[in-house]
XYZ file of C-alpha atoms in Angstrom:
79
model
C -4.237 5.106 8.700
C -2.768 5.471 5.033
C -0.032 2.704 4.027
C 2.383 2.230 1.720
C 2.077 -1.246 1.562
C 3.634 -1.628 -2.621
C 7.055 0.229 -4.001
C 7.998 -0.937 -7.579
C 11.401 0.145 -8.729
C 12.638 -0.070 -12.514
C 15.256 -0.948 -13.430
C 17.312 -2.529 -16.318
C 18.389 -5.588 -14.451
C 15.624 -7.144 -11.850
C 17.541 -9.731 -11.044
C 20.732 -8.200 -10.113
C 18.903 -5.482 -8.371
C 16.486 -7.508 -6.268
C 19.256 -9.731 -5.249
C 21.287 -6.756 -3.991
C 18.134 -5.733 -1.568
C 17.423 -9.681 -0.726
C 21.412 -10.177 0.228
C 21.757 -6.266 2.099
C 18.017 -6.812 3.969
C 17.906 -10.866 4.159
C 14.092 -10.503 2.371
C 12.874 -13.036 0.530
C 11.604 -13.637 -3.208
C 8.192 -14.077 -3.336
C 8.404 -17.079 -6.574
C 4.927 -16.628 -7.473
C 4.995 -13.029 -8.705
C 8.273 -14.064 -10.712
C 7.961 -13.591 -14.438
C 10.423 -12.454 -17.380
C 9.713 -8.935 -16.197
C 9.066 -8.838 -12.472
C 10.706 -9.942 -9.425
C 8.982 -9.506 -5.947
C 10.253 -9.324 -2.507
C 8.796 -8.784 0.741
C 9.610 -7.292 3.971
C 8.153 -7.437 7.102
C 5.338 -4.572 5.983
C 5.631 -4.079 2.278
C 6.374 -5.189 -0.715
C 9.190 -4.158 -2.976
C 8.834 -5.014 -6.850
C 11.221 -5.055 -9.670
C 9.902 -4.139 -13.127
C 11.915 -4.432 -16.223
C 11.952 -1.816 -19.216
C 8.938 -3.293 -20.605
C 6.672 -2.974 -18.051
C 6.187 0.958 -18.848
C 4.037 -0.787 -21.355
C 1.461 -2.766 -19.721
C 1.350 -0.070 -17.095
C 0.528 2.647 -19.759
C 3.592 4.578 -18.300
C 5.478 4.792 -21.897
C 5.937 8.619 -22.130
C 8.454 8.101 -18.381
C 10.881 5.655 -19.724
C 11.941 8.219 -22.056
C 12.950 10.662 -18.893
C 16.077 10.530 -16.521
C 16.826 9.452 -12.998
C 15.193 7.098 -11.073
C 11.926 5.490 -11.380
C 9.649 4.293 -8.597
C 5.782 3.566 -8.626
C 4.534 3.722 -4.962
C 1.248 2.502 -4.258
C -0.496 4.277 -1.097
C -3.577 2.354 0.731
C -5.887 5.343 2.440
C -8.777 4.595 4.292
């Protein structure tokens, strides 16, 4: 069975956005994962993380902060 256990959004402002999902869905922050960056939720199933602007960095994903639109890194588990 193949999983999709890890979506990480972008965004500008990780705290306003993750606080929009954790009020609309009642999820939770998971604290640990917190950093300057990053914010972390969970659901029931998956994960949902919040990367800042500078995270294209330390994920080698420079040359897509420079396009348009939405960004979203999924993260499928296949057996």
């Amino acid at each position: 069975m193949t999983t999709m256990p890890y979506v990480n959004i972008f965004t500008k402002d990780i705290k306003k956005l993750s606080k929009f999902y954790m009020d609309v869905f009642g999820f939770k922050e998971d604290l640990t994962l917190r950093s300057p960056i990053f914010r972390g939720i969970r659901t029931s199933k998956s994960f949902f993380g919040f990367n800042a602007p500078e995270a294209y960095g330390l994920l080698n994903l420079e040359k897509h902060s420079k396009t348009k639109g939405s960004k979203f890194f999924l993260n499928f588990d296949v057996r």
